[in-house]
Short mmCIF file of C-alpha atoms in Angstrom, two decimals:
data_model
loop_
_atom_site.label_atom_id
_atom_site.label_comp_id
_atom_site.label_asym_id
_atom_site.label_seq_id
_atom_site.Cartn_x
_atom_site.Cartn_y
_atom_site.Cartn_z
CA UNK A 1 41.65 85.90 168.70
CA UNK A 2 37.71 86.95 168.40
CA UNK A 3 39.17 90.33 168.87
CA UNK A 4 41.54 90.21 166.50
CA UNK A 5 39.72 89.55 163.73
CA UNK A 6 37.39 92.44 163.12
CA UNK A 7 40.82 94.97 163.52
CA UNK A 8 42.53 92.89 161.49
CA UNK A 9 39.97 92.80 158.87
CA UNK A 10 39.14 96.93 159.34
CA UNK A 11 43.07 97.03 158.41
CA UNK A 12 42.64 95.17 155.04
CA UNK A 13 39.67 97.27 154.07
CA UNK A 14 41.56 100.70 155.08
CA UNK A 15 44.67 99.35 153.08
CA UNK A 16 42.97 98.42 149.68
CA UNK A 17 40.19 101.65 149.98
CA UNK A 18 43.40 103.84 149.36
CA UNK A 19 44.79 102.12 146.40
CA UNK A 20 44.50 103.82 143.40
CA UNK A 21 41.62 102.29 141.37
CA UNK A 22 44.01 101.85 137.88
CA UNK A 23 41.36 99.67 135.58
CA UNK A 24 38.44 102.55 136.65
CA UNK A 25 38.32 104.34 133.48
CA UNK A 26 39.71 101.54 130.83
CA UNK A 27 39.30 98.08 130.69
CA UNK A 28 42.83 97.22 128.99
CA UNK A 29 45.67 95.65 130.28
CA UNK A 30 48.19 98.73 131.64
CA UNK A 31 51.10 99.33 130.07
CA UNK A 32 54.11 99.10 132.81
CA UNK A 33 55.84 102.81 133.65
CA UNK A 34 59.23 102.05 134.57
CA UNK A 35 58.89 105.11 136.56
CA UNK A 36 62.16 106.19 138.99
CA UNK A 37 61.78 109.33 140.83
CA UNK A 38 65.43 109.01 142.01
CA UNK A 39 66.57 109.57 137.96
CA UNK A 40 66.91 113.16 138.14
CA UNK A 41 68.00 113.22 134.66
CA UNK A 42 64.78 111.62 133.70
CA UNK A 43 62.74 114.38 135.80
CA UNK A 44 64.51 117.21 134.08
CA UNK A 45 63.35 115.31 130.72
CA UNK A 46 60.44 115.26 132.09
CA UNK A 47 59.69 118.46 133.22
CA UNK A 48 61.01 119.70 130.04
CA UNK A 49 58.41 117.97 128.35
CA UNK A 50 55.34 119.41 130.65
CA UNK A 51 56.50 122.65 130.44
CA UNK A 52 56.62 122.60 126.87
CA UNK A 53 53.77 120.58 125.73
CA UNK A 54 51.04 120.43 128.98
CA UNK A 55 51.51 123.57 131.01
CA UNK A 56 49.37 125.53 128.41
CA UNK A 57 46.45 123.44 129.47
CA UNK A 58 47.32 122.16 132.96
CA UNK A 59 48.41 123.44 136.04
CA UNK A 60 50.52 122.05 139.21
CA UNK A 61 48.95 124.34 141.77
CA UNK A 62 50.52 122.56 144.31
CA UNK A 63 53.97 122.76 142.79
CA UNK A 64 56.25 125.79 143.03
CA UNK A 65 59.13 126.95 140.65
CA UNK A 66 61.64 127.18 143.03
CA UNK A 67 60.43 123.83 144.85
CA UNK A 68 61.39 122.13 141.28
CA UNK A 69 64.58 123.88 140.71
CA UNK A 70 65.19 122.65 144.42
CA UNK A 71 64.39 119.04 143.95
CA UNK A 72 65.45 118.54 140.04
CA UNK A 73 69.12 119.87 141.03
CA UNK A 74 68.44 123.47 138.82
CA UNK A 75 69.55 126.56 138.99
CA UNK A 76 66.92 129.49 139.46
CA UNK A 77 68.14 131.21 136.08
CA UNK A 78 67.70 127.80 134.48
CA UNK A 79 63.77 127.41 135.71
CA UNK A 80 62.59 131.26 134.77
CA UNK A 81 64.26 130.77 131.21
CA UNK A 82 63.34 127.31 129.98
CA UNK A 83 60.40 126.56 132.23
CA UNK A 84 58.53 129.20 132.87
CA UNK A 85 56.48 130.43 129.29
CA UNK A 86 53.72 132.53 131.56
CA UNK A 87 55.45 135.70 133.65
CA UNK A 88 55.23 133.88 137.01
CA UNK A 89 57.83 134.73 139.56
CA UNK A 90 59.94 131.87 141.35
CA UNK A 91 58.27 131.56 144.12
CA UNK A 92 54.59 131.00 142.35
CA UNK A 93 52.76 128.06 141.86
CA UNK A 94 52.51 126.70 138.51
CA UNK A 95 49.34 127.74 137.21
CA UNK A 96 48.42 127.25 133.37
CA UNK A 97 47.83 130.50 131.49
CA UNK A 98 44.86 129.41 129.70
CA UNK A 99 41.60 131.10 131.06
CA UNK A 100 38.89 128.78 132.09
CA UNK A 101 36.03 130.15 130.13
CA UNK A 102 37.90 129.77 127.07
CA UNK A 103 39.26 126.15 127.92
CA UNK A 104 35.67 125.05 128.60
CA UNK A 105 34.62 126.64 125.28
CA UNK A 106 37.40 124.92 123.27
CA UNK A 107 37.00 121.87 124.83
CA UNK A 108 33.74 121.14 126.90
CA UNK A 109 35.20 121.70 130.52
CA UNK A 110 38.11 123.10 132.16
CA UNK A 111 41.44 120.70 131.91
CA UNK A 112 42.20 119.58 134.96
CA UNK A 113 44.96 120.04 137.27
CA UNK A 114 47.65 117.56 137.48
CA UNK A 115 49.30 118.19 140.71
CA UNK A 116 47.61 114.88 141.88
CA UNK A 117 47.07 112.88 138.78
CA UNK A 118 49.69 109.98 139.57
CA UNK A 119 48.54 109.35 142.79
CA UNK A 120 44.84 109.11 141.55
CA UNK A 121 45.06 106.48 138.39
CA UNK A 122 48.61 105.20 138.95
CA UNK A 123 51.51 105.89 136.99
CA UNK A 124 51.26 102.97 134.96
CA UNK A 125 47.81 104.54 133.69
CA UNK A 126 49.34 108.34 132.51
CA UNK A 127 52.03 106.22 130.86
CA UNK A 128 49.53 103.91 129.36
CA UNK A 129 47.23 106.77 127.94
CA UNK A 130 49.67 108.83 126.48
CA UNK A 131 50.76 105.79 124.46
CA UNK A 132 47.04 104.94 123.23
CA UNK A 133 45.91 108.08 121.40
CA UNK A 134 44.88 107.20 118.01
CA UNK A 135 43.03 109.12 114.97
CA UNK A 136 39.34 109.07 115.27
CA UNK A 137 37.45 110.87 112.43
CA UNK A 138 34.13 110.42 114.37
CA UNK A 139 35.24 112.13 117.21
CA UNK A 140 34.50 116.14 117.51
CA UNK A 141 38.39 116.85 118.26
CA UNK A 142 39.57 114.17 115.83
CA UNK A 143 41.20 111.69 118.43
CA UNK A 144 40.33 109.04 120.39
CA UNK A 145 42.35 107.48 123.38
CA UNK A 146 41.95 103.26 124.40
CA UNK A 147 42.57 103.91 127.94
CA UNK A 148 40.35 106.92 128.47
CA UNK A 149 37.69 106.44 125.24
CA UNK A 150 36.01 109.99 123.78
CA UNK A 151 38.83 111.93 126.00
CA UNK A 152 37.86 115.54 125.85
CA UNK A 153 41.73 116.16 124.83
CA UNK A 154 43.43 116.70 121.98
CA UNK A 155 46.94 114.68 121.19
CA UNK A 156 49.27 117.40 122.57
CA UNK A 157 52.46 114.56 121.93
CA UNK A 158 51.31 113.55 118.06
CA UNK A 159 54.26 115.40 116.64
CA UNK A 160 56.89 113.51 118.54
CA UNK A 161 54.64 110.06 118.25
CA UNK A 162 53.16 109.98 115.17
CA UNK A 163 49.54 109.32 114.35
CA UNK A 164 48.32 106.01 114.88
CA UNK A 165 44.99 104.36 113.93
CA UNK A 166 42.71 101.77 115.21
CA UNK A 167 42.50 98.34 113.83
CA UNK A 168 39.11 97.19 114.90
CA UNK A 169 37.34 93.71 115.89
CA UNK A 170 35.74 92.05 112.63
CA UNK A 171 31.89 93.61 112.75
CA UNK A 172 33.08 96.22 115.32
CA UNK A 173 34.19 99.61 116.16
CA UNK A 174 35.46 98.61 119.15
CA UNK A 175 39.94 99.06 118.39
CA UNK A 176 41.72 95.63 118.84
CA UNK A 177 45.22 97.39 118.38
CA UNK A 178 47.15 100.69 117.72
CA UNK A 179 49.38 101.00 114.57
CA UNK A 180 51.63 103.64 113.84
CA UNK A 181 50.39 105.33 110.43
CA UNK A 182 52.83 108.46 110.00
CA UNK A 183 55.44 108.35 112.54
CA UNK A 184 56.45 111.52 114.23
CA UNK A 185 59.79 112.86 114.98
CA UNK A 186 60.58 110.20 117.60
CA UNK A 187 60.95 106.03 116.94
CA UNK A 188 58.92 103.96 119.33
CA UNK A 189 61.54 103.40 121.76
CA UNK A 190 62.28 107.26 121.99
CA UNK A 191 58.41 107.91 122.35
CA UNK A 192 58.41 105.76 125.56
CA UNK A 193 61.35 107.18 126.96
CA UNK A 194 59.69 110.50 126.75
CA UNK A 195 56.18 109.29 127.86
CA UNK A 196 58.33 107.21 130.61
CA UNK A 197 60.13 110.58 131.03
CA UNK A 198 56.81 112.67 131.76
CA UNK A 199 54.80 110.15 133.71
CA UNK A 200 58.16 109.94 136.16
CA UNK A 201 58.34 114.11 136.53
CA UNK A 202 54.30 113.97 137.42
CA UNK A 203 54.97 110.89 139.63
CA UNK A 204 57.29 113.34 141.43
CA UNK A 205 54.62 116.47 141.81
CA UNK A 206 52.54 114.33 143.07
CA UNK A 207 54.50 113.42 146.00
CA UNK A 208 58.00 115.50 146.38
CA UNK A 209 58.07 114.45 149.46
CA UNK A 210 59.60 110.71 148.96
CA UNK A 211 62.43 112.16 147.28
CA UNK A 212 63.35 113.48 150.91
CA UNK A 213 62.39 110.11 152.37
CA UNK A 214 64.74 108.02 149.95
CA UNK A 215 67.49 110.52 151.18
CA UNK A 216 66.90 110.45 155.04
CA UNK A 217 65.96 106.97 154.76
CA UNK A 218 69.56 105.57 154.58
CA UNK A 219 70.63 108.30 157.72
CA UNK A 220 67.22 106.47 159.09
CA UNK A 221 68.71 102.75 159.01
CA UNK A 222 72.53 103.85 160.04
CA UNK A 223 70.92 105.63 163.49
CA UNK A 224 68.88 102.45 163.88
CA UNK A 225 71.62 100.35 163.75
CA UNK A 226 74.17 102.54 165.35
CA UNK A 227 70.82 102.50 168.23
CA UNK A 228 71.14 98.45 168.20
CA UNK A 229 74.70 98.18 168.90
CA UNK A 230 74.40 100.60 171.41
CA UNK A 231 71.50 98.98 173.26
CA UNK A 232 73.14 95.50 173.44
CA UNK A 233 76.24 96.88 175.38
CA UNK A 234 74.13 98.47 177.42
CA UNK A 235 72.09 95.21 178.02
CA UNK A 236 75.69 93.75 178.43
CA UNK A 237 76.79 95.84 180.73
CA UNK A 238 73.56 95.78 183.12
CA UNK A 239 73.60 91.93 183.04
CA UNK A 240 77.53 91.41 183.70
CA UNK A 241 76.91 90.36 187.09
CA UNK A 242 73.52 88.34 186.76
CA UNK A 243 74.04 84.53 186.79
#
């Protein structure tokens, strides 16, 4: 038992080391994702949305073109025409066509890549800071974000939010609460779909992998059990005679 104790306690450390630290960077409560990887129709929403509003800025260098038409059920003529906005062929990476000198000009330092940006703060953090972006005269790009305060970035979603503002703590600057002061082309509810939307297509680059897994996984538990049945005859059979 002695033994046991210093493995089993190695075991705890290893597991909670790897979890994503999600309150690292803001001190709210998280706003929950509802994230689904096996929605395809919410990935193709999704991607739609990078690829229109984030892929000036950001890359997926670990993502391919014809890895997403692959996954998201598209058709290589429907990638190159609605997703691809920079002259890369299909089998390229997607790399942002903003240079880095002038993205560190504009905005202090070179936006990074979100390949891996789920898997680092959670998906329940994206979601939650794309939903907290508010109007912030003070601040040199004139926004601010709860989750992420004096983010380098702009609002790249106000249009289809809104803008919102900060209603602060009595005798503080610190923001209590968001409201919604001009509201953009989308109601609340649609907003979060699309946030939900996004946050589920970059849950999915940052792991492609598990959507293979959910689909094996079932052919997984059908061998194992086929396996079972199999093994108990055989036990059946080699114990037949043993009394």
């Amino acid at each position: 038992m002695k033994r046991l104790l210093p493995a089993f306690a190695l075991a705890l450390g290893l597991l909670f080391a790897g979890q994503p630290v999600a309150h690292a960077e803001g001190e709210g409560q998280l706003m929950a994702s509802g994230s689904n990887i096996r929605d395809q129709a919410s990935l193709q929403r999704g991607a739609k949305l990078f690829f229109n509003y984030c892929v000036g800025c950001h890359s997926l260098k670990y993502m391919r073109y014809s890895r997403i038409a692959d996954d998201l059920g598209l058709t290589e003529q429907q990638v190159m025409q609605n997703l691809n906005f920079t002259g890369a062929k299909f089998e390229d990476p997607v790399i942002s066509h903003m240079p880095a000198e002038d993205a560190t000009k504009w905005f202090g330092k070179a936006p990074p890549d979100l390949s891996l940006e789920v898997s680092a703060k959670t998906a329940d953090w994206v979601y939650t800071y794309l939903n907290t972006f508010y109007l912030d005269p003070k601040s040199p790009i004139g926004w601010n974000n709860t989750t992420l305060p004096n983010a380098a970035m702009p609002f790249p979603l106000w249009e289809l939010q809104g803008e919102q503002v900060a209603v602060t703590k009595p005798g503080s600057d610190e923001a209590e609460k968001l409201e919604l002061a001009h509201p953009g082309k989308l109601t609340p509810g649609q907003y979060q779909q699309a946030t939900r939307d996004l946050v589920n297509f970059l849950e999915y680059v940052s792991e492609p992998a598990a959507l293979q897994r959910h689909h094996y996984g079932v052919w997984v538990l059908l061998f194992l059990a086929l396996f079972t049945l199999l093994a108990y005859l055989l036990k059946k059979e080699y114990w037949k005679d043993v009394h």
